[in-house]
mmCIF file of C-alpha atoms in Angstrom:
data_model
loop_
_atom_site.group_PDB
_atom_site.id
_atom_site.type_symbol
_atom_site.label_atom_id
_atom_site.label_comp_id
_atom_site.label_asym_id
_atom_site.label_seq_id
_atom_site.Cartn_x
_atom_site.Cartn_y
_atom_site.Cartn_z
ATOM 1 C CA UNK A 848 0.000 0.000 0.000
ATOM 2 C CA UNK A 849 1.379 3.405 -1.037
ATOM 3 C CA UNK A 850 1.551 5.959 1.756
ATOM 4 C CA UNK A 851 1.205 9.706 1.206
ATOM 5 C CA UNK A 852 3.907 11.820 2.803
ATOM 6 C CA UNK A 853 2.997 14.015 5.761
ATOM 7 C CA UNK A 854 4.091 17.191 3.960
ATOM 8 C CA UNK A 855 1.640 16.546 1.113
ATOM 9 C CA UNK A 856 -1.206 15.206 3.245
ATOM 10 C CA UNK A 857 -1.285 18.470 5.205
ATOM 11 C CA UNK A 858 -2.146 20.474 2.077
ATOM 12 C CA UNK A 859 -5.851 21.316 1.931
ATOM 13 C CA UNK A 860 -7.760 20.589 -1.273
ATOM 14 C CA UNK A 861 -9.035 23.618 -3.164
ATOM 15 C CA UNK A 862 -12.404 24.744 -1.815
ATOM 16 C CA UNK A 863 -13.221 26.173 -5.237
ATOM 17 C CA UNK A 864 -13.236 22.792 -6.994
ATOM 18 C CA UNK A 865 -16.936 22.157 -6.398
ATOM 19 C CA UNK A 866 -17.865 25.616 -7.727
ATOM 20 C CA UNK A 867 -15.605 25.170 -10.764
ATOM 21 C CA UNK A 868 -17.039 21.732 -11.489
ATOM 22 C CA UNK A 869 -20.596 23.087 -11.396
ATOM 23 C CA UNK A 870 -19.686 26.026 -13.629
ATOM 24 C CA UNK A 871 -18.073 23.697 -16.171
ATOM 25 C CA UNK A 872 -21.119 21.414 -16.068
ATOM 26 C CA UNK A 873 -23.432 24.344 -16.819
ATOM 27 C CA UNK A 874 -21.225 25.457 -19.696
ATOM 28 C CA UNK A 875 -21.224 21.915 -21.098
ATOM 29 C CA UNK A 876 -25.025 22.120 -21.145
ATOM 30 C CA UNK A 877 -24.789 25.243 -23.271
ATOM 31 C CA UNK A 878 -25.753 27.568 -20.409
ATOM 32 C CA UNK A 879 -24.016 30.936 -20.363
ATOM 33 C CA UNK A 880 -22.080 31.500 -17.137
ATOM 34 C CA UNK A 881 -20.703 34.915 -16.233
ATOM 35 C CA UNK A 882 -17.398 34.222 -14.548
ATOM 36 C CA UNK A 883 -16.205 36.709 -11.930
ATOM 37 C CA UNK A 884 -13.794 34.079 -10.594
ATOM 38 C CA UNK A 885 -11.181 34.541 -13.304
ATOM 39 C CA UNK A 886 -7.669 35.309 -12.044
ATOM 40 C CA UNK A 887 -5.994 36.284 -15.291
ATOM 41 C CA UNK A 888 -6.183 39.105 -17.838
ATOM 42 C CA UNK A 889 -8.732 38.514 -20.590
ATOM 43 C CA UNK A 890 -6.363 40.108 -23.119
ATOM 44 C CA UNK A 891 -4.209 38.214 -25.580
ATOM 45 C CA UNK A 892 -0.444 38.272 -25.170
ATOM 46 C CA UNK A 893 0.838 41.183 -27.329
ATOM 47 C CA UNK A 894 1.967 40.279 -30.837
ATOM 48 C CA UNK A 895 5.614 41.320 -30.405
ATOM 49 C CA UNK A 896 5.963 38.935 -27.455
ATOM 50 C CA UNK A 897 4.444 36.026 -29.369
ATOM 51 C CA UNK A 898 6.692 36.832 -32.328
ATOM 52 C CA UNK A 899 9.777 36.640 -30.125
ATOM 53 C CA UNK A 900 8.826 33.086 -29.129
ATOM 54 C CA UNK A 901 8.244 32.144 -32.778
ATOM 55 C CA UNK A 902 11.603 33.625 -33.744
ATOM 56 C CA UNK A 903 13.294 31.618 -30.988
ATOM 57 C CA UNK A 904 11.799 28.419 -32.388
ATOM 58 C CA UNK A 905 12.761 29.329 -35.949
ATOM 59 C CA UNK A 906 16.307 30.075 -34.815
ATOM 60 C CA UNK A 907 16.637 26.714 -33.098
ATOM 61 C CA UNK A 908 16.689 28.050 -29.541
ATOM 62 C CA UNK A 909 15.181 24.837 -28.207
ATOM 63 C CA UNK A 910 18.034 23.445 -26.103
ATOM 64 C CA UNK A 911 18.855 23.418 -22.413
ATOM 65 C CA UNK A 912 20.048 26.705 -20.963
ATOM 66 C CA UNK A 913 21.279 27.634 -17.490
ATOM 67 C CA UNK A 914 18.851 26.390 -14.836
ATOM 68 C CA UNK A 915 18.462 29.854 -13.293
ATOM 69 C CA UNK A 916 17.679 31.588 -16.601
ATOM 70 C CA UNK A 917 19.123 32.998 -19.805
ATOM 71 C CA UNK A 918 21.827 35.622 -19.141
ATOM 72 C CA UNK A 919 20.031 38.068 -21.456
ATOM 73 C CA UNK A 920 16.759 37.632 -19.560
ATOM 74 C CA UNK A 921 18.410 38.025 -16.168
ATOM 75 C CA UNK A 922 20.076 41.186 -17.427
ATOM 76 C CA UNK A 923 16.660 42.510 -18.573
ATOM 77 C CA UNK A 924 15.170 41.679 -15.154
ATOM 78 C CA UNK A 925 17.991 43.541 -13.394
ATOM 79 C CA UNK A 926 17.278 46.580 -15.587
ATOM 80 C CA UNK A 927 13.585 46.321 -14.746
ATOM 81 C CA UNK A 928 14.354 46.329 -11.016
ATOM 82 C CA UNK A 929 16.599 49.384 -11.425
ATOM 83 C CA UNK A 930 14.204 51.330 -13.638
ATOM 84 C CA UNK A 931 10.967 50.478 -11.834
ATOM 85 C CA UNK A 932 12.032 49.971 -8.220
ATOM 86 C CA UNK A 933 15.435 51.679 -7.848
ATOM 87 C CA UNK A 934 16.890 48.323 -6.793
ATOM 88 C CA UNK A 935 20.348 47.186 -7.824
ATOM 89 C CA UNK A 936 20.660 43.439 -8.390
ATOM 90 C CA UNK A 937 23.291 41.395 -10.179
ATOM 91 C CA UNK A 938 22.259 38.643 -12.616
ATOM 92 C CA UNK A 939 23.580 36.090 -10.117
ATOM 93 C CA UNK A 940 20.840 37.231 -7.707
ATOM 94 C CA UNK A 941 18.028 36.503 -10.173
ATOM 95 C CA UNK A 942 16.341 33.098 -10.517
ATOM 96 C CA UNK A 943 13.896 32.523 -13.377
ATOM 97 C CA UNK A 944 11.290 29.852 -12.581
ATOM 98 C CA UNK A 945 8.136 28.249 -13.957
ATOM 99 C CA UNK A 946 5.785 30.990 -12.812
ATOM 100 C CA UNK A 947 5.746 33.197 -9.718
ATOM 101 C CA UNK A 948 4.119 30.345 -7.784
ATOM 102 C CA UNK A 949 7.204 28.224 -8.482
ATOM 103 C CA UNK A 950 9.416 31.103 -7.335
ATOM 104 C CA UNK A 951 7.463 31.291 -4.074
ATOM 105 C CA UNK A 952 7.846 27.569 -3.487
ATOM 106 C CA UNK A 953 11.590 27.733 -4.175
ATOM 107 C CA UNK A 954 12.007 30.657 -1.795
ATOM 108 C CA UNK A 955 10.124 28.979 1.057
ATOM 109 C CA UNK A 956 11.767 25.605 0.449
ATOM 110 C CA UNK A 957 15.159 27.277 0.745
ATOM 111 C CA UNK A 958 14.457 29.322 3.876
ATOM 112 C CA UNK A 959 11.795 27.698 6.070
ATOM 113 C CA UNK A 960 12.561 24.749 8.349
ATOM 114 C CA UNK A 961 9.946 22.531 10.027
ATOM 115 C CA UNK A 962 8.329 24.448 12.862
ATOM 116 C CA UNK A 963 9.312 27.892 11.565
ATOM 117 C CA UNK A 964 6.466 30.381 11.729
ATOM 118 C CA UNK A 965 5.442 32.496 8.740
ATOM 119 C CA UNK A 966 3.228 35.563 9.179
ATOM 120 C CA UNK A 967 0.488 35.813 6.541
ATOM 121 C CA UNK A 968 -1.904 38.768 6.417
ATOM 122 C CA UNK A 969 -5.450 37.684 5.630
ATOM 123 C CA UNK A 970 -7.351 37.781 3.369
ATOM 124 C CA UNK A 971 -4.509 35.981 1.585
ATOM 125 C CA UNK A 972 -3.884 34.369 -1.765
ATOM 126 C CA UNK A 973 -4.971 30.811 -1.069
ATOM 127 C CA UNK A 974 -1.642 29.235 -2.110
ATOM 128 C CA UNK A 975 0.476 30.969 0.551
ATOM 129 C CA UNK A 976 -0.507 28.864 3.584
ATOM 130 C CA UNK A 977 -0.454 25.626 1.592
ATOM 131 C CA UNK A 978 3.116 26.212 0.407
ATOM 132 C CA UNK A 979 4.170 27.164 3.928
ATOM 133 C CA UNK A 980 2.690 23.928 5.270
ATOM 134 C CA UNK A 981 4.215 21.871 2.455
ATOM 135 C CA UNK A 982 7.740 22.825 3.561
ATOM 136 C CA UNK A 983 6.959 22.193 7.243
ATOM 137 C CA UNK A 984 6.289 25.799 8.222
ATOM 138 C CA UNK A 985 3.456 27.055 10.420
ATOM 139 C CA UNK A 986 1.181 29.828 9.101
ATOM 140 C CA UNK A 987 0.295 32.583 11.573
ATOM 141 C CA UNK A 988 -2.453 34.852 10.264
ATOM 142 C CA UNK A 989 -2.827 38.575 10.836
ATOM 143 C CA UNK A 990 -6.270 39.922 9.999
ATOM 144 C CA UNK A 991 -6.388 42.915 7.670
ATOM 145 C CA UNK A 992 -9.861 44.276 8.354
ATOM 146 C CA UNK A 993 -12.114 46.036 5.841
ATOM 147 C CA UNK A 994 -12.262 48.939 8.303
ATOM 148 C CA UNK A 995 -8.523 49.486 7.746
ATOM 149 C CA UNK A 996 -8.678 49.073 3.979
ATOM 150 C CA UNK A 997 -7.653 45.411 4.120
ATOM 151 C CA UNK A 998 -4.147 46.417 5.250
ATOM 152 C CA UNK A 999 -2.201 45.168 8.246
ATOM 153 C CA UNK A 1000 -0.194 47.651 10.267
ATOM 154 C CA UNK A 1001 3.372 47.574 11.507
ATOM 155 C CA UNK A 1002 1.986 47.381 15.054
ATOM 156 C CA UNK A 1003 -0.052 44.267 14.202
ATOM 157 C CA UNK A 1004 3.002 42.599 12.708
ATOM 158 C CA UNK A 1005 5.181 43.420 15.704
ATOM 159 C CA UNK A 1006 2.546 42.054 18.081
ATOM 160 C CA UNK A 1007 2.366 38.794 16.083
ATOM 161 C CA UNK A 1008 6.123 38.145 16.091
ATOM 162 C CA UNK A 1009 7.147 35.287 18.360
ATOM 163 C CA UNK A 1010 10.287 33.256 19.058
ATOM 164 C CA UNK A 1011 9.676 30.995 16.030
ATOM 165 C CA UNK A 1012 8.729 33.729 13.555
ATOM 166 C CA UNK A 1013 11.041 33.648 10.561
ATOM 167 C CA UNK A 1014 9.218 35.339 7.684
ATOM 168 C CA UNK A 1015 6.428 37.711 6.649
ATOM 169 C CA UNK A 1016 4.645 37.158 3.340
ATOM 170 C CA UNK A 1017 3.801 40.608 2.000
ATOM 171 C CA UNK A 1018 1.629 41.066 -1.103
ATOM 172 C CA UNK A 1019 1.042 44.544 -2.554
ATOM 173 C CA UNK A 1020 -0.925 45.118 -4.761
ATOM 174 C CA UNK A 1021 -2.933 42.434 -3.062
ATOM 175 C CA UNK A 1022 -4.852 39.412 -4.255
ATOM 176 C CA UNK A 1023 -7.713 39.079 -3.286
ATOM 177 C CA UNK A 1024 -8.422 42.578 -1.924
ATOM 178 C CA UNK A 1025 -6.742 44.923 -4.412
ATOM 179 C CA UNK A 1026 -5.167 46.824 -1.503
ATOM 180 C CA UNK A 1027 -2.036 48.850 -2.300
ATOM 181 C CA UNK A 1028 0.197 49.825 0.618
ATOM 182 C CA UNK A 1029 1.680 53.335 0.648
ATOM 183 C CA UNK A 1030 5.410 53.940 0.926
ATOM 184 C CA UNK A 1031 4.891 55.247 4.463
ATOM 185 C CA UNK A 1032 3.038 52.093 5.513
ATOM 186 C CA UNK A 1033 5.673 49.867 3.915
ATOM 187 C CA UNK A 1034 8.576 51.693 5.566
ATOM 188 C CA UNK A 1035 6.944 51.236 8.971
ATOM 189 C CA UNK A 1036 6.586 47.492 8.323
ATOM 190 C CA UNK A 1037 10.200 47.308 7.134
ATOM 191 C CA UNK A 1038 11.400 48.938 10.365
ATOM 192 C CA UNK A 1039 9.716 46.173 12.370
ATOM 193 C CA UNK A 1040 11.178 43.424 10.176
ATOM 194 C CA UNK A 1041 14.712 44.833 10.409
ATOM 195 C CA UNK A 1042 14.364 45.302 14.174
ATOM 196 C CA UNK A 1043 13.395 41.639 14.658
ATOM 197 C CA UNK A 1044 15.485 40.202 11.782
ATOM 198 C CA UNK A 1045 12.373 38.880 9.991
ATOM 199 C CA UNK A 1046 12.665 37.891 6.336
ATOM 200 C CA UNK A 1047 10.062 39.187 3.884
ATOM 201 C CA UNK A 1048 8.719 37.345 0.880
ATOM 202 C CA UNK A 1049 7.478 40.300 -1.202
ATOM 203 C CA UNK A 1050 5.011 39.133 -3.848
ATOM 204 C CA UNK A 1051 4.848 41.985 -6.379
ATOM 205 C CA UNK A 1052 3.255 40.138 -9.299
ATOM 206 C CA UNK A 1053 0.492 42.807 -9.655
ATOM 207 C CA UNK A 1054 3.005 45.660 -9.473
ATOM 208 C CA UNK A 1055 1.961 47.387 -12.701
ATOM 209 C CA UNK A 1056 -1.793 46.968 -12.206
ATOM 210 C CA UNK A 1057 -2.449 50.082 -10.107
ATOM 211 C CA UNK A 1058 -5.108 52.749 -10.668
ATOM 212 C CA UNK A 1059 -6.184 56.162 -9.483
ATOM 213 C CA UNK A 1060 -2.772 57.711 -8.963
ATOM 214 C CA UNK A 1061 -1.488 55.198 -6.409
ATOM 215 C CA UNK A 1062 2.098 53.988 -6.832
ATOM 216 C CA UNK A 1063 3.914 50.740 -6.155
ATOM 217 C CA UNK A 1064 6.806 50.788 -3.706
ATOM 218 C CA UNK A 1065 8.970 47.744 -3.070
ATOM 219 C CA UNK A 1066 9.783 46.946 0.540
ATOM 220 C CA UNK A 1067 13.283 45.924 -0.584
ATOM 221 C CA UNK A 1068 13.932 49.580 -1.442
ATOM 222 C CA UNK A 1069 13.460 50.744 2.151
ATOM 223 C CA UNK A 1070 17.083 50.258 3.207
ATOM 224 C CA UNK A 1071 20.155 48.096 2.515
ATOM 225 C CA UNK A 1072 19.301 46.101 5.652
ATOM 226 C CA UNK A 1073 15.741 45.434 4.448
ATOM 227 C CA UNK A 1074 16.967 44.462 0.992
ATOM 228 C CA UNK A 1075 19.183 41.785 2.565
ATOM 229 C CA UNK A 1076 16.122 40.360 4.319
ATOM 230 C CA UNK A 1077 13.848 40.439 1.264
ATOM 231 C CA UNK A 1078 13.044 37.959 -1.490
ATOM 232 C CA UNK A 1079 11.187 39.809 -4.254
ATOM 233 C CA UNK A 1080 8.773 37.724 -6.337
ATOM 234 C CA UNK A 1081 7.570 38.919 -9.731
ATOM 235 C CA UNK A 1082 6.828 37.652 -13.220
ATOM 236 C CA UNK A 1083 5.254 38.373 -16.585
ATOM 237 C CA UNK A 1084 1.886 36.649 -16.159
ATOM 238 C CA UNK A 1085 -0.356 39.496 -14.971
ATOM 239 C CA UNK A 1086 1.338 42.639 -16.290
ATOM 240 C CA UNK A 1087 1.954 41.257 -19.783
ATOM 241 C CA UNK A 1088 -1.062 38.926 -20.160
ATOM 242 C CA UNK A 1089 1.220 35.858 -20.185
ATOM 243 C CA UNK A 1090 -0.387 33.593 -17.577
ATOM 244 C CA UNK A 1091 -0.093 30.438 -19.681
ATOM 245 C CA UNK A 1092 3.546 31.015 -20.577
ATOM 246 C CA UNK A 1093 4.577 30.143 -16.993
ATOM 247 C CA UNK A 1094 7.497 32.407 -16.214
ATOM 248 C CA UNK A 1095 8.183 34.050 -12.887
ATOM 249 C CA UNK A 1096 11.339 35.234 -11.214
ATOM 250 C CA UNK A 1097 12.781 36.193 -7.870
ATOM 251 C CA UNK A 1098 15.567 38.426 -6.633
ATOM 252 C CA UNK A 1099 17.368 37.476 -3.440
ATOM 253 C CA UNK A 1100 20.588 37.986 -1.506
ATOM 254 C CA UNK A 1101 23.528 36.344 -3.268
ATOM 255 C CA UNK A 1102 23.971 33.335 -0.986
ATOM 256 C CA UNK A 1103 20.274 32.507 -0.992
ATOM 257 C CA UNK A 1104 19.981 32.914 -4.760
ATOM 258 C CA UNK A 1105 22.877 30.466 -5.221
ATOM 259 C CA UNK A 1106 21.128 27.915 -2.992
ATOM 260 C CA UNK A 1107 17.846 28.283 -4.884
ATOM 261 C CA UNK A 1108 19.653 27.979 -8.203
ATOM 262 C CA UNK A 1109 21.259 24.737 -7.051
ATOM 263 C CA UNK A 1110 17.909 23.352 -5.906
ATOM 264 C CA UNK A 1111 16.153 24.290 -9.138
ATOM 265 C CA UNK A 1112 18.897 22.657 -11.176
ATOM 266 C CA UNK A 1113 17.890 19.332 -9.579
ATOM 267 C CA UNK A 1114 14.113 19.862 -9.714
ATOM 268 C CA UNK A 1115 12.833 21.569 -12.856
ATOM 269 C CA UNK A 1116 16.021 22.910 -14.448
ATOM 270 C CA UNK A 1117 15.360 25.827 -16.833
ATOM 271 C CA UNK A 1118 12.059 27.396 -17.872
ATOM 272 C CA UNK A 1119 11.294 26.465 -21.480
ATOM 273 C CA UNK A 1120 13.678 28.418 -23.667
ATOM 274 C CA UNK A 1121 11.255 30.078 -26.085
ATOM 275 C CA UNK A 1122 9.243 31.524 -23.195
ATOM 276 C CA UNK A 1123 12.404 33.135 -21.867
ATOM 277 C CA UNK A 1124 12.956 34.885 -25.198
ATOM 278 C CA UNK A 1125 9.328 35.998 -25.117
ATOM 279 C CA UNK A 1126 9.880 37.416 -21.619
ATOM 280 C CA UNK A 1127 12.858 39.429 -22.852
ATOM 281 C CA UNK A 1128 10.597 40.941 -25.508
ATOM 282 C CA UNK A 1129 7.999 41.712 -22.823
ATOM 283 C CA UNK A 1130 10.458 43.486 -20.549
ATOM 284 C CA UNK A 1131 12.350 45.336 -23.292
ATOM 285 C CA UNK A 1132 9.598 45.881 -25.872
ATOM 286 C CA UNK A 1133 6.909 48.537 -26.399
ATOM 287 C CA UNK A 1134 4.710 49.301 -23.411
ATOM 288 C CA UNK A 1135 1.653 50.618 -25.270
ATOM 289 C CA UNK A 1136 -0.269 47.281 -25.344
ATOM 290 C CA UNK A 1137 0.083 46.889 -21.596
ATOM 291 C CA UNK A 1138 -0.813 50.506 -20.941
ATOM 292 C CA UNK A 1139 -4.026 50.005 -22.913
ATOM 293 C CA UNK A 1140 -4.824 46.879 -20.892
ATOM 294 C CA UNK A 1141 -4.257 48.691 -17.603
ATOM 295 C CA UNK A 1142 -6.410 51.601 -18.802
ATOM 296 C CA UNK A 1143 -9.219 49.167 -19.644
ATOM 297 C CA UNK A 1144 -8.951 47.518 -16.201
ATOM 298 C CA UNK A 1145 -9.181 50.954 -14.585
ATOM 299 C CA UNK A 1146 -12.350 51.757 -16.528
ATOM 300 C CA UNK A 1147 -13.894 48.416 -15.609
ATOM 301 C CA UNK A 1148 -13.001 48.913 -11.957
ATOM 302 C CA UNK A 1149 -14.643 52.329 -11.916
ATOM 303 C CA UNK A 1150 -17.800 50.979 -13.548
ATOM 304 C CA UNK A 1151 -17.949 48.013 -11.159
ATOM 305 C CA UNK A 1152 -17.613 50.274 -8.122
ATOM 306 C CA UNK A 1153 -20.285 52.612 -9.503
ATOM 307 C CA UNK A 1154 -22.720 49.704 -9.743
ATOM 308 C CA UNK A 1155 -21.715 48.315 -6.347
ATOM 309 C CA UNK A 1156 -22.474 51.693 -4.784
ATOM 310 C CA UNK A 1157 -26.050 51.349 -6.033
ATOM 311 C CA UNK A 1158 -26.238 47.865 -4.478
ATOM 312 C CA UNK A 1159 -25.378 48.934 -0.928
ATOM 313 C CA UNK A 1160 -29.062 49.269 0.119
ATOM 314 C CA UNK A 1161 -29.418 45.542 -0.666
ATOM 315 C CA UNK A 1162 -26.850 44.652 2.019
ATOM 316 C CA UNK A 1163 -23.658 44.549 -0.041
ATOM 317 C CA UNK A 1164 -20.539 46.617 0.658
ATOM 318 C CA UNK A 1165 -16.920 46.789 -0.489
ATOM 319 C CA UNK A 1166 -13.544 48.398 0.126
ATOM 320 C CA UNK A 1167 -12.246 50.368 -2.845
ATOM 321 C CA UNK A 1168 -9.358 48.457 -4.463
ATOM 322 C CA UNK A 1169 -6.403 50.434 -5.852
ATOM 323 C CA UNK A 1170 -4.641 47.576 -7.635
ATOM 324 C CA UNK A 1171 -4.772 44.084 -9.173
ATOM 325 C CA UNK A 1172 -8.182 43.341 -10.757
ATOM 326 C CA UNK A 1173 -10.319 42.189 -7.847
ATOM 327 C CA UNK A 1174 -12.963 43.530 -5.478
ATOM 328 C CA UNK A 1175 -13.908 41.847 -2.230
ATOM 329 C CA UNK A 1176 -17.706 42.115 -2.065
ATOM 330 C CA UNK A 1177 -18.824 42.090 1.553
ATOM 331 C CA UNK A 1178 -22.029 40.081 1.843
ATOM 332 C CA UNK A 1179 -22.143 39.007 5.498
ATOM 333 C CA UNK A 1180 -25.241 41.147 6.119
ATOM 334 C CA UNK A 1181 -27.120 38.658 3.946
ATOM 335 C CA UNK A 1182 -26.149 35.666 6.070
ATOM 336 C CA UNK A 1183 -29.098 34.136 7.875
ATOM 337 C CA UNK A 1184 -31.479 35.009 5.053
ATOM 338 C CA UNK A 1185 -32.939 32.364 2.755
ATOM 339 C CA UNK A 1186 -33.202 31.801 -0.978
ATOM 340 C CA UNK A 1187 -35.974 29.400 -1.985
ATOM 341 C CA UNK A 1188 -35.831 27.930 1.507
ATOM 342 C CA UNK A 1189 -32.050 27.494 1.664
ATOM 343 C CA UNK A 1190 -30.353 29.502 4.394
ATOM 344 C CA UNK A 1191 -27.165 31.395 3.553
ATOM 345 C CA UNK A 1192 -24.600 30.655 6.248
ATOM 346 C CA UNK A 1193 -21.401 31.864 4.561
ATOM 347 C CA UNK A 1194 -19.535 32.736 1.378
ATOM 348 C CA UNK A 1195 -19.644 29.165 0.018
ATOM 349 C CA UNK A 1196 -23.453 29.261 0.124
ATOM 350 C CA UNK A 1197 -23.419 32.638 -1.647
ATOM 351 C CA UNK A 1198 -21.150 31.302 -4.390
ATOM 352 C CA UNK A 1199 -23.108 28.062 -4.771
ATOM 353 C CA UNK A 1200 -26.522 29.727 -4.967
ATOM 354 C CA UNK A 1201 -25.411 32.500 -7.322
ATOM 355 C CA UNK A 1202 -23.983 29.918 -9.685
ATOM 356 C CA UNK A 1203 -26.948 27.541 -9.483
ATOM 357 C CA UNK A 1204 -29.720 30.131 -9.539
ATOM 358 C CA UNK A 1205 -28.211 33.056 -11.452
ATOM 359 C CA UNK A 1206 -25.401 31.427 -13.469
ATOM 360 C CA UNK A 1207 -22.825 33.776 -11.952
ATOM 361 C CA UNK A 1208 -19.491 32.283 -10.874
ATOM 362 C CA UNK A 1209 -17.370 33.972 -8.214
ATOM 363 C CA UNK A 1210 -14.854 32.951 -5.578
ATOM 364 C CA UNK A 1211 -16.010 32.479 -1.959
ATOM 365 C CA UNK A 1212 -14.002 34.527 0.495
ATOM 366 C CA UNK A 1213 -13.507 31.571 2.824
ATOM 367 C CA UNK A 1214 -10.872 30.382 0.324
ATOM 368 C CA UNK A 1215 -8.856 33.484 1.244
ATOM 369 C CA UNK A 1216 -9.456 33.247 4.981
ATOM 370 C CA UNK A 1217 -12.352 35.741 5.040
ATOM 371 C CA UNK A 1218 -15.830 34.221 5.049
ATOM 372 C CA UNK A 1219 -17.554 37.636 5.154
ATOM 373 C CA UNK A 1220 -17.012 38.322 1.454
ATOM 374 C CA UNK A 1221 -16.774 36.922 -2.052
ATOM 375 C CA UNK A 1222 -14.123 37.917 -4.581
ATOM 376 C CA UNK A 1223 -15.144 39.493 -7.874
ATOM 377 C CA UNK A 1224 -12.681 39.853 -10.730
ATOM 378 C CA UNK A 1225 -13.051 42.629 -13.288
ATOM 379 C CA UNK A 1226 -10.853 40.826 -15.827
ATOM 380 C CA UNK A 1227 -13.911 40.292 -18.012
ATOM 381 C CA UNK A 1228 -15.848 42.417 -20.497
ATOM 382 C CA UNK A 1229 -17.778 45.507 -19.436
ATOM 383 C CA UNK A 1230 -20.965 43.862 -20.727
ATOM 384 C CA UNK A 1231 -20.402 40.789 -18.556
ATOM 385 C CA UNK A 1232 -19.591 42.971 -15.543
ATOM 386 C CA UNK A 1233 -22.843 44.898 -15.885
ATOM 387 C CA UNK A 1234 -24.968 41.817 -16.577
ATOM 388 C CA UNK A 1235 -23.377 39.776 -13.798
ATOM 389 C CA UNK A 1236 -23.717 42.507 -11.183
ATOM 390 C CA UNK A 1237 -27.374 42.950 -12.126
ATOM 391 C CA UNK A 1238 -27.878 39.254 -11.413
ATOM 392 C CA UNK A 1239 -26.076 39.545 -8.061
ATOM 393 C CA UNK A 1240 -28.331 42.487 -7.149
ATOM 394 C CA UNK A 1241 -31.411 40.563 -8.243
ATOM 395 C CA UNK A 1242 -30.357 37.648 -6.044
ATOM 396 C CA UNK A 1243 -30.197 39.843 -2.927
ATOM 397 C CA UNK A 1244 -33.579 41.408 -3.690
ATOM 398 C CA UNK A 1245 -35.180 37.951 -3.768
ATOM 399 C CA UNK A 1246 -33.897 36.825 -0.350
ATOM 400 C CA UNK A 1247 -36.307 36.148 2.491
ATOM 401 C CA UNK A 1248 -35.782 36.674 6.223
#
């Protein structure tokens, strides 16, 4: 009899699988489902990026390359860090991996020992705690309340630090809330981390998806001391509409980067070569296609918030997101009410009923550690946003006490 290892058996199955299965079943029946659960841009990868991959194939660039990434790509990433974040990294400090998720796993695998505690603000991206547990770490959650804009404070972090605390996972712009921390807020958090010698895993994958005049600031830029404690995670998936290409990267202190490079050389080796050439084109090529995408997301966000404002009398609420492409829709005031005799007890019930009764798919907040809300993506057409929100409003109007 085959036994499953403890490190894998501790990983929780995705709570969204049942919702996804139902949505796919409805689609197979020819029923139109409006999907607010999508976590990727609905734009095609720009032509010049696709062409770079085709050129790589035509030129025979289909062989193994260095496990940590093509020198030309690592050089382009270093330039990106300097231009965008005022951070100086050497190519030897950059590791190119199979998506930002892979970079996160590599970073935690290389730094967290069994029993080490990792601070995770919640709501959180659902993969963070599962990766922490998979390497033997212990998640310790800090609640970022809607009242405080879904942001944790430096004081909260300092209060949560204990003798086994080794790392803080810090995600700005944030998935699922869209929160963007200010430079002042980030510097205060950095001061606490330096004071207590706490590493930071800074997930900046939504860095370029910011609206309304807010700006991204990397915690690694706070001070030389903070930079030495920080692993910066980024990639091309969200900002360049390249989710399926699977390329992420990290920047880390020299010794740690060398260790991660060694580990990756024995696990996955290099990211597929043509994708790396495509990523060079993304980082070095024209920015107009991405600027148009970001502009469209900003317009969709504004329209979604305008409609959500009109839905507040029905019991819904939200916190204005400044980045990514998500809104956390607070719906806890509807809990305890019934739809066709079925009582709503939490976000899973909301998601299940909206899909079954209104053919609207969304992500229950319990997946992100916050059962008071559901996550709506605005990475879908304006028409779908308006139609889907009308259905969500209709649902609330039909509830019974």
